[in-house]
C-alpha positions as a Markdown table, in Angstrom:
| # | Residue | x | y | z |
|---|---|---|---|---|
| 1 | Met | 21.6 | -10.2 | 6.8 |
| 2 | Leu | 23.3 | -11.5 | 4.0 |
| 3 | Ser | 27.4 | -10.2 | 3.5 |
| 4 | Glu | 26.3 | -9.8 | 0.0 |
| 5 | Asn | 22.7 | -7.8 | 0.3 |
| 6 | Ile | 24.9 | -5.2 | 2.6 |
| 7 | Leu | 26.6 | -3.2 | -0.2 |
| 8 | Pro | 23.4 | -3.6 | -2.6 |
| 9 | Ala | 20.6 | -2.8 | 0.8 |
| 10 | Trp | 23.2 | 0.6 | 1.3 |
| 11 | Ile | 23.1 | 1.9 | -2.4 |
| 12 | Phe | 18.9 | 1.3 | -1.8 |
| 13 | Ala | 19.0 | 3.5 | 0.6 |
| 14 | Val | 21.6 | 6.0 | -1.3 |
| 15 | Val | 18.9 | 6.3 | -4.3 |
| 16 | Met | 15.1 | 6.8 | -2.4 |
| 17 | Ser | 16.3 | 8.4 | 0.1 |
| 18 | Gly | 18.0 | 11.2 | -2.0 |
| 19 | Thr | 14.9 | 10.6 | -4.5 |
| 20 | Pro | 12.2 | 13.7 | -4.3 |
| 21 | Gly | 9.3 | 13.0 | -2.0 |
| 22 | Pro | 7.5 | 14.9 | 1.5 |
| 23 | Ala | 10.7 | 14.3 | 3.7 |
| 24 | Asn | 13.1 | 16.6 | 1.3 |
| 25 | Met | 10.9 | 18.8 | 0.6 |
| 26 | Ile | 10.1 | 19.3 | 3.7 |
| 27 | Leu | 14.5 | 19.1 | 5.0 |
| 28 | Met | 15.6 | 21.6 | 1.8 |
| 29 | Ala | 12.3 | 24.1 | 2.9 |
| 30 | Thr | 13.6 | 23.6 | 6.3 |
| 31 | Gly | 17.0 | 24.0 | 5.9 |
| 32 | Ala | 15.8 | 27.1 | 3.9 |
| 33 | Ala | 14.0 | 28.9 | 6.4 |
| 34 | Leu | 16.9 | 28.6 | 9.1 |
| 35 | Gly | 19.6 | 27.6 | 8.2 |
| 36 | Phe | 21.7 | 24.1 | 8.0 |
| 37 | Arg | 22.7 | 24.5 | 12.1 |
| 38 | Arg | 18.5 | 25.4 | 13.6 |
| 39 | Ala | 17.3 | 22.6 | 11.2 |
| 40 | Leu | 20.0 | 19.9 | 12.2 |
| 41 | Pro | 17.6 | 18.4 | 15.0 |
| 42 | Phe | 14.7 | 18.3 | 12.5 |
| 43 | Thr | 16.6 | 16.3 | 10.0 |
| 44 | Cys | 17.4 | 14.2 | 13.2 |
| 45 | Gly | 14.0 | 13.9 | 14.0 |
| 46 | Val | 13.2 | 12.9 | 10.5 |
| 47 | Phe | 15.8 | 10.1 | 10.1 |
| 48 | Ile | 15.0 | 8.9 | 13.7 |
| 49 | Gly | 11.4 | 8.4 | 12.5 |
| 50 | Phe | 12.8 | 6.7 | 9.6 |
| 51 | Thr | 13.9 | 4.0 | 11.8 |
| 52 | Val | 10.4 | 3.5 | 13.7 |
| 53 | Val | 8.9 | 3.2 | 10.9 |
| 54 | Leu | 11.8 | 0.0 | 10.1 |
| 55 | Ala | 11.1 | -1.7 | 13.1 |
| 56 | Val | 7.6 | -1.4 | 12.3 |
| 57 | Ala | 8.0 | -3.0 | 9.4 |
| 58 | Gly | 10.4 | -5.1 | 10.5 |
| 59 | Phe | 8.6 | -7.0 | 13.0 |
| 60 | Gly | 5.5 | -7.8 | 10.5 |
| 61 | Ile | 3.6 | -4.9 | 12.4 |
| 62 | Thr | 2.0 | -3.8 | 9.0 |
| 63 | Ala | 1.1 | -7.0 | 8.1 |
| 64 | Leu | -2.1 | -6.6 | 10.5 |
| 65 | Leu | -3.1 | -4.1 | 8.1 |
| 66 | Asp | -4.0 | -6.3 | 6.1 |
| 67 | Gly | -6.6 | -7.5 | 7.8 |
| 68 | Phe | -8.4 | -3.4 | 8.4 |
| 69 | Pro | -8.2 | -2.5 | 4.5 |
| 70 | Ala | -10.5 | 0.2 | 5.3 |
| 71 | Leu | -8.0 | 2.5 | 7.9 |
| 72 | Gly | -5.7 | 2.6 | 4.6 |
| 73 | Pro | -7.6 | 5.9 | 3.7 |
| 74 | Val | -7.7 | 6.9 | 6.9 |
| 75 | Ile | -4.1 | 6.7 | 7.5 |
| 76 | Thr | -3.5 | 8.6 | 3.9 |
| 77 | Val | -5.5 | 11.7 | 4.8 |
| 78 | Gly | -4.3 | 12.1 | 7.8 |
| 79 | Ser | -0.5 | 11.4 | 6.6 |
| 80 | Ser | -0.9 | 14.4 | 4.4 |
| 81 | Cys | -2.8 | 16.5 | 6.8 |
| 82 | Tyr | 0.3 | 16.2 | 8.8 |
| 83 | Leu | 2.9 | 17.3 | 6.0 |
| 84 | Leu | 0.5 | 19.6 | 4.4 |
| 85 | Tyr | 0.2 | 21.6 | 8.4 |
| 86 | Leu | 4.3 | 21.2 | 8.2 |
| 87 | Ala | 4.6 | 22.4 | 4.8 |
| 88 | Trp | 2.4 | 25.5 | 5.4 |
| 89 | Lys | 4.3 | 26.2 | 8.8 |
| 90 | Ile | 7.4 | 26.1 | 7.7 |
| 91 | Ala | 7.0 | 28.6 | 4.1 |
| 92 | Arg | 5.8 | 30.9 | 7.5 |
| 93 | Ile | 8.8 | 31.8 | 9.8 |
| 94 | Asp | 9.6 | 34.9 | 9.4 |
| 95 | Leu | 12.7 | 34.8 | 11.3 |
| 96 | Lys | 13.5 | 38.8 | 11.1 |
| 97 | Lys | 10.6 | 38.9 | 13.6 |
| 98 | Ser | 11.2 | 36.2 | 16.0 |
| 99 | Ser | 14.8 | 35.1 | 16.3 |
| 100 | Gly | 17.0 | 32.2 | 15.1 |
| 101 | Glu | 16.2 | 29.3 | 18.3 |
| 102 | Ala | 13.2 | 30.8 | 18.6 |
| 103 | Ala | 11.9 | 29.6 | 15.1 |
| 104 | Ala | 14.2 | 26.2 | 15.4 |
| 105 | Lys | 12.7 | 25.3 | 18.5 |
| 106 | Ser | 9.1 | 25.6 | 16.5 |
| 107 | Val | 10.3 | 23.5 | 13.3 |
| 108 | Gly | 12.5 | 21.0 | 16.0 |
| 109 | Leu | 13.0 | 17.4 | 16.8 |
| 110 | Ile | 9.6 | 16.3 | 17.5 |
| 111 | Asn | 7.6 | 17.6 | 13.8 |
| 112 | Gly | 11.1 | 15.7 | 12.2 |
| 113 | Leu | 10.2 | 12.5 | 14.5 |
| 114 | Ile | 6.5 | 12.4 | 13.2 |
| 115 | Val | 7.2 | 13.2 | 8.5 |
| 116 | His | 8.3 | 9.6 | 8.3 |
| 117 | Pro | 5.8 | 7.8 | 10.0 |
| 118 | Met | 2.9 | 10.4 | 8.5 |
| 119 | Asn | 5.4 | 9.9 | 4.9 |
| 120 | Pro | 3.9 | 6.6 | 2.0 |
| 121 | Lys | 7.6 | 6.8 | 0.6 |
| 122 | Ala | 8.7 | 5.5 | 4.5 |
| 123 | Trp | 6.7 | 3.2 | 4.2 |
| 124 | Leu | 7.2 | 1.8 | 0.2 |
| 125 | Met | 11.1 | 2.2 | 1.6 |
| 126 | Ala | 11.6 | 0.7 | 4.7 |
| 127 | Thr | 8.6 | -2.8 | 3.5 |
| 128 | Thr | 10.8 | -3.3 | 0.8 |
| 129 | Val | 14.2 | -3.0 | 2.1 |
| 130 | Phe | 13.1 | -5.6 | 3.8 |
| 131 | Ala | 11.1 | -7.6 | 1.3 |
| 132 | Gln | 14.5 | -7.5 | -0.6 |
| 133 | Phe | 17.3 | -8.0 | 1.5 |
| 134 | Ser | 16.7 | -9.5 | 4.6 |
| 135 | Asp | 18.0 | -13.0 | 6.0 |
| 136 | His | 14.1 | -13.5 | 7.4 |
| 137 | Ser | 16.0 | -16.3 | 9.8 |
| 138 | Arg | 17.6 | -13.9 | 12.2 |
| 139 | Pro | 15.7 | -12.3 | 14.1 |
| 140 | Ala | 13.0 | -9.0 | 13.9 |
| 141 | Trp | 15.7 | -6.6 | 16.3 |
| 142 | Glu | 18.7 | -8.2 | 14.5 |
| 143 | Gln | 17.2 | -6.9 | 11.0 |
| 144 | Trp | 15.7 | -4.0 | 12.3 |
| 145 | Leu | 19.5 | -2.8 | 13.5 |
| 146 | Val | 21.0 | -4.1 | 10.4 |
| 147 | Met | 18.9 | -2.0 | 8.7 |
| 148 | Ser | 19.1 | 1.7 | 10.5 |
| 149 | Val | 22.6 | 1.5 | 10.5 |
| 150 | Ile | 22.8 | 0.6 | 7.4 |
| 151 | Phe | 20.5 | 3.6 | 6.8 |
| 152 | Leu | 22.4 | 5.6 | 8.1 |
| 153 | Phe | 24.5 | 5.7 | 6.4 |
| 154 | Gly | 22.5 | 6.0 | 3.3 |
| 155 | Gly | 19.6 | 7.9 | 3.8 |
| 156 | Phe | 20.5 | 10.4 | 6.9 |
| 157 | Pro | 23.6 | 12.4 | 5.0 |
| 158 | Thr | 20.8 | 12.3 | 1.9 |
| 159 | Asn | 18.7 | 14.0 | 4.8 |
| 160 | Cys | 21.7 | 17.1 | 5.8 |
| 161 | Ile | 22.4 | 17.1 | 1.2 |
| 162 | Trp | 19.0 | 17.9 | 0.8 |
| 163 | Thr | 18.6 | 21.0 | 4.0 |
| 164 | Trp | 22.2 | 21.7 | 3.2 |
| 165 | Gly | 20.7 | 22.5 | 0.2 |
| 166 | Gly | 17.6 | 24.3 | 0.6 |
| 167 | Asp | 20.6 | 26.9 | 3.1 |
| 168 | Arg | 22.5 | 26.8 | 0.3 |
| 169 | Leu | 19.5 | 28.0 | -1.9 |
| 170 | Ile | 18.4 | 31.0 | 0.5 |
| 171 | Ser | 21.7 | 31.6 | 0.9 |
| 172 | Ser | 22.6 | 33.4 | -2.5 |
| 173 | Ile | 18.7 | 35.6 | -2.1 |
| 174 | Gln | 19.7 | 38.5 | -0.9 |
| 175 | Ser | 15.9 | 39.6 | -1.7 |
| 176 | Pro | 13.1 | 39.3 | 1.3 |
| 177 | Gly | 11.0 | 39.0 | -1.1 |
| 178 | Arg | 12.8 | 36.2 | -3.2 |
| 179 | Arg | 13.3 | 34.5 | -0.4 |
| 180 | Phe | 10.3 | 34.0 | 0.8 |
| 181 | Ala | 9.1 | 33.2 | -2.7 |
| 182 | Val | 11.6 | 30.0 | -2.4 |
| 183 | Asn | 10.1 | 29.3 | 0.6 |
| 184 | Leu | 6.8 | 29.2 | -0.8 |
| 185 | Phe | 7.7 | 27.5 | -4.1 |
| 186 | Leu | 9.2 | 24.9 | -1.7 |
| 187 | Ala | 6.3 | 24.0 | 0.4 |
| 188 | Ile | 4.1 | 25.1 | -2.8 |
| 189 | Ser | 6.3 | 21.7 | -4.1 |
| 190 | Thr | 5.3 | 19.6 | -1.1 |
| 191 | Val | 2.1 | 20.0 | -1.9 |
| 192 | Ala | 1.7 | 18.3 | -5.1 |
| 193 | Ile | 4.0 | 15.9 | -3.8 |
| 194 | Val | 1.5 | 14.5 | -1.3 |
| 195 | Ala | -1.2 | 15.7 | -3.0 |
| 196 | Tyr | -0.3 | 13.3 | -6.0 |
| 197 | Met | 0.9 | 10.4 | -3.8 |
| 198 | Ala | -2.7 | 10.6 | -2.3 |
| 199 | Phe | -4.7 | 10.8 | -5.5 |
| 200 | Asn | -2.0 | 7.1 | -6.2 |
| 201 | Gln | -2.9 | 6.2 | -3.2 |
| 202 | Phe | -7.2 | 6.7 | -3.7 |
| 203 | Val | -7.8 | 6.6 | -8.0 |
| 204 | Val | -4.7 | 4.7 | -9.6 |
| 205 | Val | -6.0 | 0.7 | -9.7 |
């Protein structure tokens, strides 16, 4: 990557990673359900999963899908179903009926790893950042490494902020009924965002 592109790429990472989307709503819901510390493995998994998406984009594997356009709707449906399942799973976490550690393991690192590969917004971010800011004269592995570091310092902190925000939001509410309502609202918000993105995939030309 050219040195003059590093700052714009970092700003892109901060802005795109910080705007609302399925992953961020799930991060917030996880922070609300588990607390920031217990949700940290899931948060780390989400970021690591995004580096996988960056690798796929960086090595040009996404170009293969252009030859199989019918896979697009299938991938959209499958990814939407997984994100909806994860939102439902997080909304149903009850720390009173299970230990905090057990709840954290039920939504942990592995679940986080799968979020971004199933997130259409992540693919848009990855393909855009390579198209706009990469130096195509450099090896693909080097471009991927640079982009991963940029998102480590630009995207991962915003992931943590969303998780922490969920924790702070739920910590300010003492009523169990209201806490459940907040978790349910975050889950419904995730459903709405996933539905909107799926609608754009199938309906909007």
